[in-house]
Short mmCIF file of C-alpha atoms and ligand atoms in Angstrom, two decimals:
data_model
loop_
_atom_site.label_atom_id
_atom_site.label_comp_id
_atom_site.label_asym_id
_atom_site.label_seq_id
_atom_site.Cartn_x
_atom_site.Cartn_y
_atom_site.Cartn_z
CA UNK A 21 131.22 102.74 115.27
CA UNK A 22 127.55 102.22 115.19
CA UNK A 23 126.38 101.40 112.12
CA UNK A 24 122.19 101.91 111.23
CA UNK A 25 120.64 100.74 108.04
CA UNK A 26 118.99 103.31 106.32
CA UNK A 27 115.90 102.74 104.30
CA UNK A 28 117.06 103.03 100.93
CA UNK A 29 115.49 106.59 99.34
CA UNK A 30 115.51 104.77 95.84
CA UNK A 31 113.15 101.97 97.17
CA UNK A 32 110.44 104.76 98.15
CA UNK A 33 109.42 105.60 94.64
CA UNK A 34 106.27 103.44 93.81
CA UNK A 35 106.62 100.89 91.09
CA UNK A 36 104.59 102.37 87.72
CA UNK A 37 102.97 101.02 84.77
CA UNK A 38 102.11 102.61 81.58
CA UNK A 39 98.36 104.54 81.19
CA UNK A 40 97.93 104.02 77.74
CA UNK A 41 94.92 106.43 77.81
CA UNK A 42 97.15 109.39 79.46
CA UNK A 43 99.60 108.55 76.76
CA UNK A 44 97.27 108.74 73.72
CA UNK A 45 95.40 111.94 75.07
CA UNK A 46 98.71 113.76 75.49
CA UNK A 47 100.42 112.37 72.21
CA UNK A 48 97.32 112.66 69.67
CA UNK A 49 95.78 115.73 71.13
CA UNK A 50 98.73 118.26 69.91
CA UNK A 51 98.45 116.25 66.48
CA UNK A 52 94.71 116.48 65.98
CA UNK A 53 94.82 120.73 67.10
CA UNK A 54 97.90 121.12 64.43
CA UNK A 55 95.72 119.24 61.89
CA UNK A 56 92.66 120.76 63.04
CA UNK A 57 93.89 124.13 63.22
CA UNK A 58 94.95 123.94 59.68
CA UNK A 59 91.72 122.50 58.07
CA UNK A 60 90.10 125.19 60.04
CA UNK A 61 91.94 127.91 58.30
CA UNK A 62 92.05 126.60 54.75
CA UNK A 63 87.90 125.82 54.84
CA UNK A 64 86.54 129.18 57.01
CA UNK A 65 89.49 131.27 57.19
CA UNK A 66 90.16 132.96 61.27
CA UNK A 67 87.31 134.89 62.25
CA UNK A 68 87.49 137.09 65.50
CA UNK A 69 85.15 134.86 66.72
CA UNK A 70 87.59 132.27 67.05
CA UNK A 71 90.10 134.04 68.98
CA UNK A 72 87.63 134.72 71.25
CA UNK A 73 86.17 131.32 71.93
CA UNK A 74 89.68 130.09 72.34
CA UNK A 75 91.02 133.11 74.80
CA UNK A 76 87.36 132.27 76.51
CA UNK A 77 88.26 128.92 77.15
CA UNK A 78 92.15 128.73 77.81
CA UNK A 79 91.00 131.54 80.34
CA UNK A 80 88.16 129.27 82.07
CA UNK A 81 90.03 126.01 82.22
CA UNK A 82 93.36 127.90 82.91
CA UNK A 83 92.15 129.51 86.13
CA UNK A 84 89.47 126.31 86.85
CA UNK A 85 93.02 125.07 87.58
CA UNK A 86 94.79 128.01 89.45
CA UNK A 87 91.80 129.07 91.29
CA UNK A 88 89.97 126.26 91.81
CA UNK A 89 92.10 123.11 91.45
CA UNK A 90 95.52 124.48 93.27
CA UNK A 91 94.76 127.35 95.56
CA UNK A 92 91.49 125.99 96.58
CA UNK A 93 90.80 122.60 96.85
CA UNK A 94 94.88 121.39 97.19
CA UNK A 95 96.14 124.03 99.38
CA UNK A 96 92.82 125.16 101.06
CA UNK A 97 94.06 129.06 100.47
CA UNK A 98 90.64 130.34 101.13
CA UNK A 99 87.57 129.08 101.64
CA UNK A 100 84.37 129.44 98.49
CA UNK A 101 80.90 129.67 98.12
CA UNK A 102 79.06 126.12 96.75
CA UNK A 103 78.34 127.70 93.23
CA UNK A 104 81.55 129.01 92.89
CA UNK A 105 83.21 125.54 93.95
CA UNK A 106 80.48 123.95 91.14
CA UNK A 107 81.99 126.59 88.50
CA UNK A 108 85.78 126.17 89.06
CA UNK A 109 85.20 122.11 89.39
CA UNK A 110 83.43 122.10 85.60
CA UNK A 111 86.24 124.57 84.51
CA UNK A 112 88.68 122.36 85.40
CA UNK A 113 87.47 119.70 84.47
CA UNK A 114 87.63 121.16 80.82
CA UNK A 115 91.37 121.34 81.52
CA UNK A 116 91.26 117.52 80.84
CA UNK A 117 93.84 117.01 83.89
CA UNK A 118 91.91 114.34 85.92
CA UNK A 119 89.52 115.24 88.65
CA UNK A 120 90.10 117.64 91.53
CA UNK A 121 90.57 114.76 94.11
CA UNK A 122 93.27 112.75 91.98
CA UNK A 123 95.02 116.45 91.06
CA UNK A 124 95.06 117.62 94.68
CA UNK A 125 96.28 114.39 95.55
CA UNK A 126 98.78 114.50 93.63
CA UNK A 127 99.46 117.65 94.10
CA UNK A 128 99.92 118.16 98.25
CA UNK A 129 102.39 114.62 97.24
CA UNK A 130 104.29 117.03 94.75
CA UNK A 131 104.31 119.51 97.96
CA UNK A 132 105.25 117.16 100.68
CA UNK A 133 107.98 115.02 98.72
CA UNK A 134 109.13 118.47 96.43
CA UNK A 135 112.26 116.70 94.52
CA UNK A 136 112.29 113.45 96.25
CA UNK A 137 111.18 109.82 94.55
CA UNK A 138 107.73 109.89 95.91
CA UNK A 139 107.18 114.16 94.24
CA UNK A 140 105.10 112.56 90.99
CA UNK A 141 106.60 115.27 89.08
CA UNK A 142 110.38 114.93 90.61
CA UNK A 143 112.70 117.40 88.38
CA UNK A 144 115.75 115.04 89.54
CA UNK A 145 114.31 112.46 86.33
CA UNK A 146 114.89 115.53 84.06
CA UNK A 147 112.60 118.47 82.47
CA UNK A 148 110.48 115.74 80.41
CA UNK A 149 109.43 113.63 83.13
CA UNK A 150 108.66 116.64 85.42
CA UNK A 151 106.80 118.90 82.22
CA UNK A 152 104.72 115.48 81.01
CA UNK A 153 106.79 112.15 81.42
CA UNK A 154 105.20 111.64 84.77
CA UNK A 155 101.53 111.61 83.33
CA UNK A 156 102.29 108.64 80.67
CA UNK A 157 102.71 106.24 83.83
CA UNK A 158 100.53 105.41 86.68
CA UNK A 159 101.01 103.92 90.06
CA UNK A 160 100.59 99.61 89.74
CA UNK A 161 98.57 100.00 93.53
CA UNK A 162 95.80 102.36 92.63
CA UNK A 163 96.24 105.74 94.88
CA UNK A 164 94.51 105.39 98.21
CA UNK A 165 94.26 109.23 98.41
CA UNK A 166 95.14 109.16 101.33
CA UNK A 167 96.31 112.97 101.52
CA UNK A 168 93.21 114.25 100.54
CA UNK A 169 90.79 112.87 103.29
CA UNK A 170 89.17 116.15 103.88
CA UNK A 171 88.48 116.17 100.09
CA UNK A 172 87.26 112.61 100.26
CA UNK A 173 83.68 113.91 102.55
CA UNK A 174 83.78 116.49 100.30
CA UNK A 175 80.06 115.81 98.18
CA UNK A 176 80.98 118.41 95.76
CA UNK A 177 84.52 117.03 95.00
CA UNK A 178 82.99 113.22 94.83
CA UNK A 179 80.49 114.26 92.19
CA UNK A 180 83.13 116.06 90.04
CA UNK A 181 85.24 112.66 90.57
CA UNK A 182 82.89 110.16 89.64
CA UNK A 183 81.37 112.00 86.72
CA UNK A 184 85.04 113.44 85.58
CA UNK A 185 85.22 112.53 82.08
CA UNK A 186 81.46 113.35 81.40
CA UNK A 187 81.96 116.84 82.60
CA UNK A 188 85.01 117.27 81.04
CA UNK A 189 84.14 116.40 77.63
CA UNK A 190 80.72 118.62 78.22
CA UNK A 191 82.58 121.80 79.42
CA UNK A 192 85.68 121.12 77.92
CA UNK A 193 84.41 120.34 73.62
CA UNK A 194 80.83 120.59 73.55
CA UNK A 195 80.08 124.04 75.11
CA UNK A 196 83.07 125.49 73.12
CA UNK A 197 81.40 123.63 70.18
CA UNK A 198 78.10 124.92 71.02
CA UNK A 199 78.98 128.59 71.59
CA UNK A 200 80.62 128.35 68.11
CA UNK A 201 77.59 127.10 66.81
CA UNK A 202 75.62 129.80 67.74
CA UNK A 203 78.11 132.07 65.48
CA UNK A 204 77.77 129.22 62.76
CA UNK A 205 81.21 128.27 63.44
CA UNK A 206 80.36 125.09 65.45
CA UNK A 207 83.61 122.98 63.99
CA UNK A 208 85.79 126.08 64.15
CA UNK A 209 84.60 126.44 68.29
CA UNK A 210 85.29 122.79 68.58
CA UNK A 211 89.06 122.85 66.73
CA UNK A 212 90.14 126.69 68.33
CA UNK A 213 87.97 126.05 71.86
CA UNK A 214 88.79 122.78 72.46
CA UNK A 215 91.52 121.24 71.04
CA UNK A 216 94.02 123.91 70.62
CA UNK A 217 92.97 125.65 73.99
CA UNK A 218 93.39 121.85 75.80
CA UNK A 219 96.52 122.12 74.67
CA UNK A 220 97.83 125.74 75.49
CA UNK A 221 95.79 124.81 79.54
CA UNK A 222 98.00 121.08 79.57
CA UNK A 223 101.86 123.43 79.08
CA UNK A 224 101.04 126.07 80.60
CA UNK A 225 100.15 123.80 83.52
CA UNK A 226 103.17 121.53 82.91
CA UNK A 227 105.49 124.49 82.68
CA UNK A 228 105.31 124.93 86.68
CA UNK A 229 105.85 121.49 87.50
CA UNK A 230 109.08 121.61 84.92
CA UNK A 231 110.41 125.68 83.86
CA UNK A 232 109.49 126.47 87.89
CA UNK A 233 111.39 124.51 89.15
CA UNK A 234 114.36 125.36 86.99
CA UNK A 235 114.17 128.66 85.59
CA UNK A 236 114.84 131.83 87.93
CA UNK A 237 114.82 133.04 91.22
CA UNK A 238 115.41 131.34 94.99
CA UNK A 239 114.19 134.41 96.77
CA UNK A 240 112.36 132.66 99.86
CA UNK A 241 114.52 129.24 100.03
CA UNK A 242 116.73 127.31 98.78
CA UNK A 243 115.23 124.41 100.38
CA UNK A 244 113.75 123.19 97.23
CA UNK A 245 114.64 123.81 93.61
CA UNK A 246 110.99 125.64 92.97
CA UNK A 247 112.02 129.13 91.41
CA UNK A 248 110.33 132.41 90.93
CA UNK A 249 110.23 133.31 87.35
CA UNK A 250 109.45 136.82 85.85
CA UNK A 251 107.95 135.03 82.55
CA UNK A 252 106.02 132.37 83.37
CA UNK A 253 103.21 134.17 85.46
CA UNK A 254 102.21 135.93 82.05
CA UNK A 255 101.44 132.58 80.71
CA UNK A 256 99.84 130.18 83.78
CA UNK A 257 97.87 132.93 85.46
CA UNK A 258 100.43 134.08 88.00
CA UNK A 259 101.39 130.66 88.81
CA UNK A 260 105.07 131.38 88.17
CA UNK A 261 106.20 132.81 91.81
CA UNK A 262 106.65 129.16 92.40
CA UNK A 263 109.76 129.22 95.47
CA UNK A 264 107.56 131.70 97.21
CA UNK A 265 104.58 129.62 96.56
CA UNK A 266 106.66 126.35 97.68
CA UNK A 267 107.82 128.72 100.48
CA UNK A 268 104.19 129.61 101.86
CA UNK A 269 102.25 127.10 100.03
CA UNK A 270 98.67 127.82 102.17
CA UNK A 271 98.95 131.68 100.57
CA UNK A 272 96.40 132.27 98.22
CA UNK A 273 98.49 134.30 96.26
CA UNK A 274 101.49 133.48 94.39
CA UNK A 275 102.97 136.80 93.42
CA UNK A 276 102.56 138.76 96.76
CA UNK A 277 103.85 141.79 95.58
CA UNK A 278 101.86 144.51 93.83
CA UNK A 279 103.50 144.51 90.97
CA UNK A 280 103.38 140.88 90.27
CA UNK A 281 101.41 139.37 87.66
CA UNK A 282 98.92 137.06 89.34
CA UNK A 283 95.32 136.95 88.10
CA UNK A 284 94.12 133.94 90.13
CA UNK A 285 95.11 136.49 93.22
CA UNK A 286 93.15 138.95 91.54
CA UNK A 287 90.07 136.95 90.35
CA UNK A 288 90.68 135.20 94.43
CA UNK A 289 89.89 138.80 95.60
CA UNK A 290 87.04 139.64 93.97
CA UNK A 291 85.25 136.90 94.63
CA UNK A 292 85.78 137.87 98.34
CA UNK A 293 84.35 141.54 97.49
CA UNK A 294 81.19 139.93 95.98
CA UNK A 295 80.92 137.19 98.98
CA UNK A 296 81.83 134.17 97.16
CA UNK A 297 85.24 133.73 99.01
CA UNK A 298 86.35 134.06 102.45
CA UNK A 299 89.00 133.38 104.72
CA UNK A 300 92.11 134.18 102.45
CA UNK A 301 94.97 132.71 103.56
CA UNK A 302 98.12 135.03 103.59
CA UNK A 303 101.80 134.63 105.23
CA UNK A 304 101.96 136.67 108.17
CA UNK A 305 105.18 138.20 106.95
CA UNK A 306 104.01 139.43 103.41
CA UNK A 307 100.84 140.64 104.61
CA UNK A 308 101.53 144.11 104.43
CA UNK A 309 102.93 143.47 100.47
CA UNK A 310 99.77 142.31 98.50
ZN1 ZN B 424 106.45 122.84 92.43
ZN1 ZN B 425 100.96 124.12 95.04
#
């Protein structure tokens, strides 16, 4: 009988170390917008004003993310004017989730290695790990980003990269800050439009990468345990059709039928009307559904 060693799957996943700043960002930034949200209300009360900086914001960084981060610059879905690549990289950017290069990298590895030791956000190691466990650890070899070449010559991209945290703490807490200001609510824009919204954009993100892949349907495949869910689209932008989009991940919709909720489809589209977007990608075989 002929007998073949085969490399051992376990010995693929790449040895980790904590990132203490990861850690501290996700740990203290639910604390400070609970404690923030609270001194808010008991000084100034909860003017409209507030709800509105805070839908505002959750609303730029959320789609910064869909839009920009996933269906453009990971899975190259369609194809975006300069300005409009400058707008979604500064929006999200203010979703505090590293920059587009490290996210996309990440991401196509989450694509290419779906449920195996190498996915970074592997739902095998449990909800936890795949909703936020995965973020308190980083790689010991720093990430070659290899997978992301084309974004590499990219001088848009490289600008966001190196000046990440600068533009994220800019768009993401100052502007809110600012645009409360001019209301005379500059605290109350920096507590509703920054730190709560951060941390309704970091679940409703993490929610795909853990609920998604749990929770639902297998309409497309089976070959991966990415699920379409009827509730999660209402809250991550129509990110929630996740087997179809793990099924046809170059679409640059997620919820292909008409009556699917899936705003970054939507915003996606106009942006072609107005000439800011070309060359949507769709599956040959739903073409005729969107
Ligand atoms: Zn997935
Ligand atoms: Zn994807």
């Amino acid at each position: 009988m002929e007998s073949k060693s085969l490399p051992s799957i376990a010995t693929q996943e790449p040895a980790i170390r904590i990132d203490w700043i990861n850690s501290a960002v996700i740990v203290l930034s639910p604390l400070l917008a609970i404690a923030g949200a609270i001194y808010a209300v008991r000084t100034s009360g909860f003017a409209l004003v507030d709800l509105g900086i805070l839908v505002a914001f959750f609303i730029l960084a959320g789609m910064g993310i869909t839009v920009g981060y996933h269906r453009h610059f990971s899975h190259l879905s369609y194809e975006a004017h300069p300005v409009a690549r400058f707008f979604m990289l500064v929006a999200g950017a203010s979703a505090l989730q590293n920059s587009a290069l490290a996210w996309a990298s990440d991401h196509r590895d989450h694509h290419q290695f779906t449920d195996g030791p190498k996915d970074p956000y592997n739902i095998n190691k449990g909800f936890f790990w795949a909703h936020m466990g995965w973020i308190f650890f980083q790689p010991v070899t720093p990430p070659d980003f290899a997978n992301v070449k084309d974004l590499k010559r990219d001088p848009l991209v490289m600008w966001q990269h190196r000046n990440y945290l600068a533009i994220a703490i800019l768009s993401g807490f100052v502007l809110p800050t600012l645009v409360g200001a001019l209301f005379g609510r500059a605290l109350e824009g920096f507590v509703w439009g920054g730190l709560v919204r951060l941390v309704l954009v970091h679940h409703s993100t993490f929610l795909i990468n853990s609920a998604a892949h749990i929770f639902g349907e297998r309409h497309h495949s089976e070959a991966t345990t990415a699920r379409d869910s009827w509730w999660l689209p209402f809250i991550s932008f129509g990110e929630g059709y996740h087997n179809y989009h793990h099924s046809y991940p170059s679409d640059y919709r997620n919820g292909v039928a008409w009556h699917h909720f899936d705003p970054s489809k939507w915003i996606i589209a106009t942006m072609e009307k107005i000439g800011l977007a070309w060359n949507l990608r769709r599956n040959r075989r739903q073409r005729a559904a969107a």
